[in-house]
PDB file of C-alpha atoms in Angstrom:
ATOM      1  CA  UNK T   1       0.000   0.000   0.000  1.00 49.00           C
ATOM      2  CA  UNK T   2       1.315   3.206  -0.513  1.00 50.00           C
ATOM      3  CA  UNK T   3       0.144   6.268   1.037  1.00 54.00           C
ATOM      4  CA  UNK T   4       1.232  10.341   0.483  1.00 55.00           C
ATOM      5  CA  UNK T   5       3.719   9.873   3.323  1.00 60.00           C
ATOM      6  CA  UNK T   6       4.270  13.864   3.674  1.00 77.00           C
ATOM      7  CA  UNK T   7       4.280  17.316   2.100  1.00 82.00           C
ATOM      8  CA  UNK T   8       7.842  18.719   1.828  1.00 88.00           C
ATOM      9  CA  UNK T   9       7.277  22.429   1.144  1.00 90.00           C
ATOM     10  CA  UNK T  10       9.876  25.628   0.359  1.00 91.00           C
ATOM     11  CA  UNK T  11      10.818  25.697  -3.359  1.00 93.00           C
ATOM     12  CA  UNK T  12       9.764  28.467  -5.483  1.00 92.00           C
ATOM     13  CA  UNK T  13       9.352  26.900  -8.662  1.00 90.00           C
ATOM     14  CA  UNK T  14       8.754  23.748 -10.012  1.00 87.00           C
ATOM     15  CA  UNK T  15      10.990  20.485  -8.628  1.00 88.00           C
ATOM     16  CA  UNK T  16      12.298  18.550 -11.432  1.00 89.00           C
ATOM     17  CA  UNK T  17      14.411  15.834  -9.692  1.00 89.00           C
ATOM     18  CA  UNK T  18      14.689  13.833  -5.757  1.00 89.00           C
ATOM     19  CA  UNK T  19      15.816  11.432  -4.401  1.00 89.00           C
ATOM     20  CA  UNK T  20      15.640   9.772  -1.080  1.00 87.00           C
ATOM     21  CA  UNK T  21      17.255   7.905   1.637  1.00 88.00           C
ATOM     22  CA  UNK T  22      15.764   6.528   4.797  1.00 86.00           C
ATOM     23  CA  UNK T  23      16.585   9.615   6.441  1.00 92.00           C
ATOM     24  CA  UNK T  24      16.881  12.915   4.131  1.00 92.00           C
ATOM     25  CA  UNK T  25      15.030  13.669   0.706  1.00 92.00           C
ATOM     26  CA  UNK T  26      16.827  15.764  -1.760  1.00 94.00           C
ATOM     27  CA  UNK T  27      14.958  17.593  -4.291  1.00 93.00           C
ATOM     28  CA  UNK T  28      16.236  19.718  -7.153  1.00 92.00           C
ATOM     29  CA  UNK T  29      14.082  22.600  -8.870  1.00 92.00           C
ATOM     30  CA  UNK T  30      13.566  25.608 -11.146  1.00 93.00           C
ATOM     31  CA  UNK T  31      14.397  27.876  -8.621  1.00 95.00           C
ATOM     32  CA  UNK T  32      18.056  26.971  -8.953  1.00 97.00           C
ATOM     33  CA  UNK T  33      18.352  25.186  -5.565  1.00 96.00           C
ATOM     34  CA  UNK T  34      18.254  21.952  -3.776  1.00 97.00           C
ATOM     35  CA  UNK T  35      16.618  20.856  -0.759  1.00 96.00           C
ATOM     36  CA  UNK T  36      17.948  19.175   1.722  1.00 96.00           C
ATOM     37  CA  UNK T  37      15.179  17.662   3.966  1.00 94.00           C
ATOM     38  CA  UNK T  38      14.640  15.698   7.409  1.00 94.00           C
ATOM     39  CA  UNK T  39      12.148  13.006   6.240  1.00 89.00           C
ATOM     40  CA  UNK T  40      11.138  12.690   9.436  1.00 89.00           C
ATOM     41  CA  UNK T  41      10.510  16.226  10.188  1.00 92.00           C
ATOM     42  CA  UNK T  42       9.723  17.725   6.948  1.00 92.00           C
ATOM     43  CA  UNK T  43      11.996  20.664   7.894  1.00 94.00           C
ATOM     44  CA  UNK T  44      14.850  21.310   5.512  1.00 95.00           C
ATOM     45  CA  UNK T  45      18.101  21.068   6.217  1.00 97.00           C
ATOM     46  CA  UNK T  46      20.002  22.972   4.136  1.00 97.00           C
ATOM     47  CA  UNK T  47      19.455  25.011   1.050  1.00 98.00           C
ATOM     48  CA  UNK T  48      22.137  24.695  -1.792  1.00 98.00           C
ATOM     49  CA  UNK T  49      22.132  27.450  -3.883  1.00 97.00           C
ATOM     50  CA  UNK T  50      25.313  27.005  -5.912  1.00 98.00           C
ATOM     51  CA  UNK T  51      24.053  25.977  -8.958  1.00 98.00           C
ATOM     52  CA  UNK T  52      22.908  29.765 -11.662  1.00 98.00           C
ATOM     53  CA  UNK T  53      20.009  27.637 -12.734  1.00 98.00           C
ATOM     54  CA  UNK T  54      17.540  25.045 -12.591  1.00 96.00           C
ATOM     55  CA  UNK T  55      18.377  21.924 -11.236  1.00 96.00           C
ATOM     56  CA  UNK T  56      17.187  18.926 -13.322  1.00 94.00           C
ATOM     57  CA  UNK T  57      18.885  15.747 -11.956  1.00 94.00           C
ATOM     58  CA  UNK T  58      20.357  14.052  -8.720  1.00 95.00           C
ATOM     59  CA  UNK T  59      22.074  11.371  -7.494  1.00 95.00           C
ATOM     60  CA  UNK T  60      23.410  10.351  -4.243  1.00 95.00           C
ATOM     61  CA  UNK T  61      26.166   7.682  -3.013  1.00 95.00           C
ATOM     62  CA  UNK T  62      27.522   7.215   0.327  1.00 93.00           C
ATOM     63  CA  UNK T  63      29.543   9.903   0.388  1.00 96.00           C
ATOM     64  CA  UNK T  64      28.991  11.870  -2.428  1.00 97.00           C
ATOM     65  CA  UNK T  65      26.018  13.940  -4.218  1.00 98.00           C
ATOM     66  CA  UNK T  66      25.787  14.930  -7.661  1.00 98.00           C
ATOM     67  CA  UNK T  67      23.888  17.315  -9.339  1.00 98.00           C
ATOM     68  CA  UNK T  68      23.156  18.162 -13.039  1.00 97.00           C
ATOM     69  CA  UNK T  69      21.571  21.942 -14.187  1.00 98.00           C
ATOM     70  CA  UNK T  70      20.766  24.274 -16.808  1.00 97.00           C
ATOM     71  CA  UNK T  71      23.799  26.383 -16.130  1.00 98.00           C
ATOM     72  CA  UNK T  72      25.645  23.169 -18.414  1.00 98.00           C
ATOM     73  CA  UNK T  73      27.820  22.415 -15.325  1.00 98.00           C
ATOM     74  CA  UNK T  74      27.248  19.437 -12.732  1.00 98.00           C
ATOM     75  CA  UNK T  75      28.623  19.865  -8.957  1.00 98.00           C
ATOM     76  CA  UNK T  76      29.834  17.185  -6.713  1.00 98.00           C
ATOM     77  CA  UNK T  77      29.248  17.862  -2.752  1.00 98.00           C
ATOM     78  CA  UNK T  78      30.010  16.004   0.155  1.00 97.00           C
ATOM     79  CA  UNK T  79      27.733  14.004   1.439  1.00 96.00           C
ATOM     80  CA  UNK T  80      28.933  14.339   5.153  1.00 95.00           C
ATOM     81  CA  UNK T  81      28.043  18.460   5.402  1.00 96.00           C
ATOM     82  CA  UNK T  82      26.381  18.796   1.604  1.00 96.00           C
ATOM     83  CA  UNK T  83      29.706  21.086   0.574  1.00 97.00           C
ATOM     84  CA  UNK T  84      31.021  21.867  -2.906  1.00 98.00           C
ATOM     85  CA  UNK T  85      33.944  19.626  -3.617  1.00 97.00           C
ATOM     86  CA  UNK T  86      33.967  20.270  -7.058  1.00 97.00           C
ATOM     87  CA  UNK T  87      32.091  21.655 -10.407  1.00 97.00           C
ATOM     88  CA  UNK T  88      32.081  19.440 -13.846  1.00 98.00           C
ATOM     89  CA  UNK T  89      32.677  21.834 -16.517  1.00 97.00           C
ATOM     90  CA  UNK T  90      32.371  20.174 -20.185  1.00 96.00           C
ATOM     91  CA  UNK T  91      28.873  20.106 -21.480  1.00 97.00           C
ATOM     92  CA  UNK T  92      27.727  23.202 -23.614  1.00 97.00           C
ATOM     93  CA  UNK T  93      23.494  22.279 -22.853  1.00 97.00           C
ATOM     94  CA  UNK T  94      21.713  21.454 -19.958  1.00 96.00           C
ATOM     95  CA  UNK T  95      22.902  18.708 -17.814  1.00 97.00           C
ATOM     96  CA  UNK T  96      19.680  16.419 -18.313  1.00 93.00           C
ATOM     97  CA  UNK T  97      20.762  13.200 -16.624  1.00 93.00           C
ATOM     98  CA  UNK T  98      23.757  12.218 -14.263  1.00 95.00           C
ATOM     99  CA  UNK T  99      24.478   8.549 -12.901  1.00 95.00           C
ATOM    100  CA  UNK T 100      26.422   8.026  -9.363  1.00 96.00           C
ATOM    101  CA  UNK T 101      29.252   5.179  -9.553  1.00 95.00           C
ATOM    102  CA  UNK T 102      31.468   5.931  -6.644  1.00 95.00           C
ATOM    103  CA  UNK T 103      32.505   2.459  -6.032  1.00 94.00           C
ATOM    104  CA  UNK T 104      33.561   2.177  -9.580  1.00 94.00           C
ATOM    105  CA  UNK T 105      34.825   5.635  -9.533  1.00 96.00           C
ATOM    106  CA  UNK T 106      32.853   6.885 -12.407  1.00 96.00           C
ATOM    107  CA  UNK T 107      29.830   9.373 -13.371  1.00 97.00           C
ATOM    108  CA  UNK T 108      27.685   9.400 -16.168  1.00 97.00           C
ATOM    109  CA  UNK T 109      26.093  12.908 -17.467  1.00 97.00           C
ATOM    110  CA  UNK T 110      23.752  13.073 -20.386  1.00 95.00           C
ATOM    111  CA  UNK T 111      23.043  16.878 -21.741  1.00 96.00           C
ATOM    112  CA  UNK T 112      21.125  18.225 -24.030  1.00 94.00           C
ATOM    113  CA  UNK T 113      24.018  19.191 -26.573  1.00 95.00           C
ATOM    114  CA  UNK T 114      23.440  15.574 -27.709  1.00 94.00           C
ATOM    115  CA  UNK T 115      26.733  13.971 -25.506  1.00 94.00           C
ATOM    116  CA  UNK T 116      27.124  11.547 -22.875  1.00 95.00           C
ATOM    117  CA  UNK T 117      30.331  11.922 -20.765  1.00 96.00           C
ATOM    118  CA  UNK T 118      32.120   9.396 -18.364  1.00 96.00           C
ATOM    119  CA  UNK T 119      33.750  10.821 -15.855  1.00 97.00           C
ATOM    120  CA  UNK T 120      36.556   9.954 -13.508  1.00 97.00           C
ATOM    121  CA  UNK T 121      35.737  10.735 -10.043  1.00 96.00           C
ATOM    122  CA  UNK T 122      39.069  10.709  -8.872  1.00 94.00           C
ATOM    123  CA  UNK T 123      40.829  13.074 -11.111  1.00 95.00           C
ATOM    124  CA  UNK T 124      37.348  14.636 -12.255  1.00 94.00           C
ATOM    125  CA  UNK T 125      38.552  14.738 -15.708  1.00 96.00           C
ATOM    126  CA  UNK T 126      36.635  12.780 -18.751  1.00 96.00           C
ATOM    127  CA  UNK T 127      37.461   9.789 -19.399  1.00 94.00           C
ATOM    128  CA  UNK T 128      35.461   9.572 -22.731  1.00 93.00           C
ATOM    129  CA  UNK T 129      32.756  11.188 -24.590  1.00 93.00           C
ATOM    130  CA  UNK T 130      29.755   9.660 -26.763  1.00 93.00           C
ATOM    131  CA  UNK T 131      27.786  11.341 -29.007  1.00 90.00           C
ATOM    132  CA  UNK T 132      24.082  10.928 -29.173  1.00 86.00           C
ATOM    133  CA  UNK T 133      23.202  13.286 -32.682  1.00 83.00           C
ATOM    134  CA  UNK T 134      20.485  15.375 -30.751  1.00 88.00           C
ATOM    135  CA  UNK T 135      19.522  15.897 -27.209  1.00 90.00           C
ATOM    136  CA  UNK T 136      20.218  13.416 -24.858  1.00 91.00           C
ATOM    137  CA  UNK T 137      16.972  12.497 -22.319  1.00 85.00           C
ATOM    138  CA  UNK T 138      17.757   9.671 -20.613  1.00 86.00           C
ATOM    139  CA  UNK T 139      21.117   7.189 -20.278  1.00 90.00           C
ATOM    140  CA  UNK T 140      22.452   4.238 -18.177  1.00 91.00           C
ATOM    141  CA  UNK T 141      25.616   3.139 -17.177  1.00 91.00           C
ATOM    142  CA  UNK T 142      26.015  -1.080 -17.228  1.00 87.00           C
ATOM    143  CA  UNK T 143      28.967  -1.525 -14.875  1.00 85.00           C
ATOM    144  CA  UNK T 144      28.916  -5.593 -15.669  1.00 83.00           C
ATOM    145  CA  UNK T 145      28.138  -5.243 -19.305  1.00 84.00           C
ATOM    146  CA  UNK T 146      30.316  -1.655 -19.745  1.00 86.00           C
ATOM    147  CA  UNK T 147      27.984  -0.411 -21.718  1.00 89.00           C
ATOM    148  CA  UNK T 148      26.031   2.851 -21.687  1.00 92.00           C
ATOM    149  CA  UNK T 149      22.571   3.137 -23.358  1.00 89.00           C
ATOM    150  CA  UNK T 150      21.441   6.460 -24.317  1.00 90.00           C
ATOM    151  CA  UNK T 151      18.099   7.653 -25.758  1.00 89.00           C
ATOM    152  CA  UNK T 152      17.767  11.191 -27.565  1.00 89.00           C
ATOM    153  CA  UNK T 153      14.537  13.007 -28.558  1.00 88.00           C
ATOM    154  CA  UNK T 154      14.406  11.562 -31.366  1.00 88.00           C
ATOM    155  CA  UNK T 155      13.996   7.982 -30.192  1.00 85.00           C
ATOM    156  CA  UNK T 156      17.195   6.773 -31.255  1.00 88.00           C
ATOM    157  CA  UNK T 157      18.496   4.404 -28.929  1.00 88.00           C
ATOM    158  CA  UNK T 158      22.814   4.488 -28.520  1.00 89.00           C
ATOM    159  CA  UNK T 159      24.594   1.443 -26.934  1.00 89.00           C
ATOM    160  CA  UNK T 160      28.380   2.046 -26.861  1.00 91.00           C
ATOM    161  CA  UNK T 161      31.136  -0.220 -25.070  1.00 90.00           C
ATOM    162  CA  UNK T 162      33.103   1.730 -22.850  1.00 88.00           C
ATOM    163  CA  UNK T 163      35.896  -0.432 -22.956  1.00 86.00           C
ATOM    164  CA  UNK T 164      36.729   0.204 -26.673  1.00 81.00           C
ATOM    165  CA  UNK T 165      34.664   3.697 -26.834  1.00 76.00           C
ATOM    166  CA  UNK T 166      32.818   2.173 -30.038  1.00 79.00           C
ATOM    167  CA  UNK T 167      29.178   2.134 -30.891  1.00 81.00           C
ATOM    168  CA  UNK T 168      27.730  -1.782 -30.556  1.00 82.00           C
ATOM    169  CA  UNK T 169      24.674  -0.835 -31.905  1.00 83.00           C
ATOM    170  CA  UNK T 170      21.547   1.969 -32.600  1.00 85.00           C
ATOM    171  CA  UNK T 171      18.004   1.087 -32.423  1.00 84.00           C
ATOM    172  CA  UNK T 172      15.305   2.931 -33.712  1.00 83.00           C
ATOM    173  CA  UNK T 173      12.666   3.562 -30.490  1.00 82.00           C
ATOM    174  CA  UNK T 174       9.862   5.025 -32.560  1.00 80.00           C
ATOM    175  CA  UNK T 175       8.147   7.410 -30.264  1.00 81.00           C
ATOM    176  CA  UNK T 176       9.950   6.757 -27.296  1.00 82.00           C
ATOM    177  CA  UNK T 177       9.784   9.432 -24.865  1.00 78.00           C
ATOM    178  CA  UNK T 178      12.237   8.009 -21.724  1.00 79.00           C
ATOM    179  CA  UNK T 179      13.174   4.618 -20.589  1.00 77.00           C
ATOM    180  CA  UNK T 180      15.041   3.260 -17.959  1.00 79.00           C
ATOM    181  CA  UNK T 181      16.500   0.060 -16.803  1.00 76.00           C
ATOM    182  CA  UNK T 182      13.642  -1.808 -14.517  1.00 67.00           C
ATOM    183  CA  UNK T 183      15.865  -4.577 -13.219  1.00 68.00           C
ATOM    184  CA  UNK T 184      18.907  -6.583 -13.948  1.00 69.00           C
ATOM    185  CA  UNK T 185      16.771  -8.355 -16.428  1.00 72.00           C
ATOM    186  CA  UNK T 186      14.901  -5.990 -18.281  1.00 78.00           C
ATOM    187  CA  UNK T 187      14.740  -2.262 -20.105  1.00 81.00           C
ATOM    188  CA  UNK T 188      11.236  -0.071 -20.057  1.00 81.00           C
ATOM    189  CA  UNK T 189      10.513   2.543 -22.547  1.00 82.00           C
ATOM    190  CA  UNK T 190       7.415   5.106 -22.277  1.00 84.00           C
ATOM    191  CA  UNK T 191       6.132   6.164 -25.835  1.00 83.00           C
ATOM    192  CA  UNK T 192       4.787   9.337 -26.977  1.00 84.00           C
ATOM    193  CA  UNK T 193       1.015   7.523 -27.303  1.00 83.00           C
ATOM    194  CA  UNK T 194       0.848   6.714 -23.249  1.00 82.00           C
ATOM    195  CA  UNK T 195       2.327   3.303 -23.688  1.00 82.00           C
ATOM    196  CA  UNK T 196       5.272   1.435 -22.030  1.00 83.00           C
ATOM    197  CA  UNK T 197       6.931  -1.964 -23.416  1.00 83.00           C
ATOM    198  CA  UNK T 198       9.632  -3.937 -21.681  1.00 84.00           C
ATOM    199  CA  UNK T 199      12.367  -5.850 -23.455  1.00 81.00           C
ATOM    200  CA  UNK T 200      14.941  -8.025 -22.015  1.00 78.00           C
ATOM    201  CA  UNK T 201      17.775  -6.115 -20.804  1.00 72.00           C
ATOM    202  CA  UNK T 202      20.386  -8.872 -21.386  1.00 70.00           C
ATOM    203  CA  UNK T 203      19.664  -9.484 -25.204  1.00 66.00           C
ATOM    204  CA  UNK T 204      18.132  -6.425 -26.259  1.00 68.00           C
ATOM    205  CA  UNK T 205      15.869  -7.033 -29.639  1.00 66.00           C
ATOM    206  CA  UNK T 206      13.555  -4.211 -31.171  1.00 64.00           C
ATOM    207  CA  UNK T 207      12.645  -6.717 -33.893  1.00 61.00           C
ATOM    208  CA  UNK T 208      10.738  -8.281 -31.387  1.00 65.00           C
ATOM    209  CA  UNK T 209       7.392  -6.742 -29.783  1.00 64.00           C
ATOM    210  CA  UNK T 210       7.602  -5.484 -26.160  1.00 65.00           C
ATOM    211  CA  UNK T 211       5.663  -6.542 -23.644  1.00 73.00           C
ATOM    212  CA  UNK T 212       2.900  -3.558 -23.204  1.00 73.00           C
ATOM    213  CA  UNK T 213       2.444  -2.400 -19.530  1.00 67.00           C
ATOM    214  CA  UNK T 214       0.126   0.448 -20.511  1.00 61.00           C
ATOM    215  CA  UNK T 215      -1.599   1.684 -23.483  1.00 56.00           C
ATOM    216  CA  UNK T 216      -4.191   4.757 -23.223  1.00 58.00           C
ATOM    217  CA  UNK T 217      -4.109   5.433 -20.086  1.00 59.00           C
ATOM    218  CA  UNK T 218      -2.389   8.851 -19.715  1.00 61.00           C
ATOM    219  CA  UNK T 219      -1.015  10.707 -22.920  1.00 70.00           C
ATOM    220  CA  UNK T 220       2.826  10.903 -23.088  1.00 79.00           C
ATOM    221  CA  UNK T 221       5.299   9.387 -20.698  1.00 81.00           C
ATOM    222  CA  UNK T 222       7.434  12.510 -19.335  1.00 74.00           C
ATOM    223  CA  UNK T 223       9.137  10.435 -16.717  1.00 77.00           C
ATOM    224  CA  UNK T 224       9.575   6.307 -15.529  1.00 78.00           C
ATOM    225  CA  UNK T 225      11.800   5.043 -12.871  1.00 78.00           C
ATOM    226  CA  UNK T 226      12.144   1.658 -11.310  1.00 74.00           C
ATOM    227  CA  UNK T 227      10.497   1.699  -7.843  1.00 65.00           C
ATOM    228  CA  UNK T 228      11.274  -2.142  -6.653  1.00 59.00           C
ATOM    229  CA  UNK T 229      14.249  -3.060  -8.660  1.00 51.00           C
ATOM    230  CA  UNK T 230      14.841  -6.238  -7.085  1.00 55.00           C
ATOM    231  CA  UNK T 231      12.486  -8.869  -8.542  1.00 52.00           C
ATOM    232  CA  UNK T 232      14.243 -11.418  -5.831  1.00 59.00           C
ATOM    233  CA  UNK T 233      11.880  -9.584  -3.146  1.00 57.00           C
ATOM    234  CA  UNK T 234       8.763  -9.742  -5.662  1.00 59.00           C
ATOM    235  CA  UNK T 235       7.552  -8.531  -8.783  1.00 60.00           C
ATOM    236  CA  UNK T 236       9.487  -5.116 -10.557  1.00 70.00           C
ATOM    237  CA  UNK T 237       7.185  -1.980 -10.152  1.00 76.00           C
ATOM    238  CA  UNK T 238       7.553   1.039 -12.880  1.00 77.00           C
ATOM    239  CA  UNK T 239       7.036   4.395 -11.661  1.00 77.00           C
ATOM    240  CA  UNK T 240       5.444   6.409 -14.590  1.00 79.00           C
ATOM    241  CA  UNK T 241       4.457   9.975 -14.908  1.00 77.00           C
ATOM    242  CA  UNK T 242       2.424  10.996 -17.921  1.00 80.00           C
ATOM    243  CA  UNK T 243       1.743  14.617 -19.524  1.00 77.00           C
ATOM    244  CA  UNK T 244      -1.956  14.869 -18.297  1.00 77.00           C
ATOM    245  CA  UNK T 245      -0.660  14.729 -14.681  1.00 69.00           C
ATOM    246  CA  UNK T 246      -1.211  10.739 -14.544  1.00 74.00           C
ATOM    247  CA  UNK T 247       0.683   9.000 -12.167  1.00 69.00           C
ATOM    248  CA  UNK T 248       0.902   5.133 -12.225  1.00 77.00           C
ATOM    249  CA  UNK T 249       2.661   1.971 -10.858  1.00 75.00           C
ATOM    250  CA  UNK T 250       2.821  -1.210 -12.924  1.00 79.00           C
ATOM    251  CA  UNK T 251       4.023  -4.489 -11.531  1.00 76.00           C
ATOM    252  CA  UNK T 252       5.119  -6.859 -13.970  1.00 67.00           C
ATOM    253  CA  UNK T 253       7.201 -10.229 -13.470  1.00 62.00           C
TER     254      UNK T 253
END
C-alpha cells in the first residue's frame, strides 16, 4: 500500500528531480536550488544554492552527491556536510541526466548538446565522450556489461562499449519518450502515445514486440523510474508519470 507519506514544502518553482534515503530527501528545482530535507521532520536542512540555474537531476552515493543543471555544469558535494567539492565543466546544454558510480569511480552525465560523458571521479577529468546526434533524455551506465545506453529526442536508442569507446549498436525507439533500466533483467521505454513496453535487458531485440504495460491510459510518458528493482523480493514496479498529470505503478514479473 502506498500512502502520500508527507508534504515537503519551500521551493519556489517547479521540482524537477529527488531522491531519497531513509533519512533525508533531496529535491532539485527551477528555482536553482536543492533541498535538503529531514524526512522525518519535513523541515529542511540545508538550502544549496550554488548551482545559476535550474536543477534537473540528482544522485546520491555514500559519500557523495551529484547534481546536473541548466547552467551546463554538474557539482559534486560532500555528502557528510552537503559542501562543494567540485564543479564538472564540459557540457555546452543542460545537464539532463547524471548517474552516481562511486565504487567504480565513475559518473555518467547526459546533456542536451546531444553527448554523454564518463567521468573519472578521482581526477574529475573525462574519461570519454559519446555522441548521441540530438539531445540526450535519458542514459544508463552497465557496470557488468560496460555499456552505456542512451536515448535522444528523437527515439534513437545508442549502446556504446566503454571499454573500446565504439558504438555496438543503434536502435530505432519510434516514439519513445524516456526509458530506464527496470531490473537486472529488463529495459522499459514510455512512448509518446501513453504506452510502455519492456524488453529483455540482457539481449536487447527491437525486432521483437515489447511486452505492453500500458496503453491509453495517460497521454505521453514525461518520466519512468524503477520503484522495486529487485524482482528477488517480488515482482518489478515502474514508476510512470504521464503529460496529463497521470501518475501510475505497474508491476510486472
Amino acid at each position: 500500500e502506498l500512502t502520500d507519506e508527507k508534504a515537503y514544502t519551500g521551493h519556489t518553482n517547479s521540482v524537477w528531480c529527488a531522491i531519497a534515503t531513509p533519512e533525508i530527501l533531496v529535491s532539485g528545482g527551477a528555482d536553482a536550488t536543492l533541498r535538503i530535507w529531514d524526512r522525518a521532520t519535513t523541515n529542511t536542512i540545508k538550502v544549496l544554492d550554488d548551482h545559476l540555474d535550474s536543477v534537473f537531476c540528482v544522485d546520491l552515493s555514500p559519500s557523495l552527491m551529484a547534481s546536473g543543471s541548466w547552467d551546463c555544469t554538474c557539482i559534486l558535494w560532500s555528502v557528510k556536510d552537503f559542501k562543494v567539492k567540485t564543479r564538472l565543466e564540459g557540457h555546452t546544454d543542460a545537464v539532463w541526466r547524471l548517474q552516481l558510480e562511486e565504487e567504480q569511480g565513475r559518473l555518467l552525465t547526459a546533456s542536451w548538446d546531444g553527448w554523454c560523458c564518463l567521468w573519472d571521479l578521482n581526477t574529475v577529468r573525462i574519461l570519454e565522450r559519446y555522441q548521441g546526434d540530438v539531445s540526450i533524455l535519458g542514459a544508463h551506465l552497465n557496470n557488468e556489461t560496460n555499456e552505456i545506453w542512451a536515448l535522444n529526442r528523437e527515439g534513437v536508442l545508442f549502446m556504446w562499449d566503454t571499454r573500446q569507446s565504439s558504438i555496438v549498436s543503434t536502435h530505432a525507439m519510434q516514439g519513445c519518450t524516456r526509458f530506464c533500466i527496470a531490473d537486472e533483467y529488463k529495459s522499459a521505454f514510455g512512448h509518446s502515445d501513453g504506452s510502455i513496453k519492456v524488453y529483455d535487458a540482457r539481449k536487447f531485440d527491437t525486432s521483437k514486440e515489447g511486452l505492453v504495460l500500458a496503453s491509453g491510459l495517460g497521454d505521453h510518458v514525461i518520466s519512468l523510474a524503477p520503484y522495486n528493482p529487485n524482482p528477488k523480493h517480488g515482482p518489478s514496479t515502474l514508476a510512470a508519470g504521464y503529460y496529463d498529470g497521470t501518475v501510475a505503478l505497474w508491476s510486472f514479473c
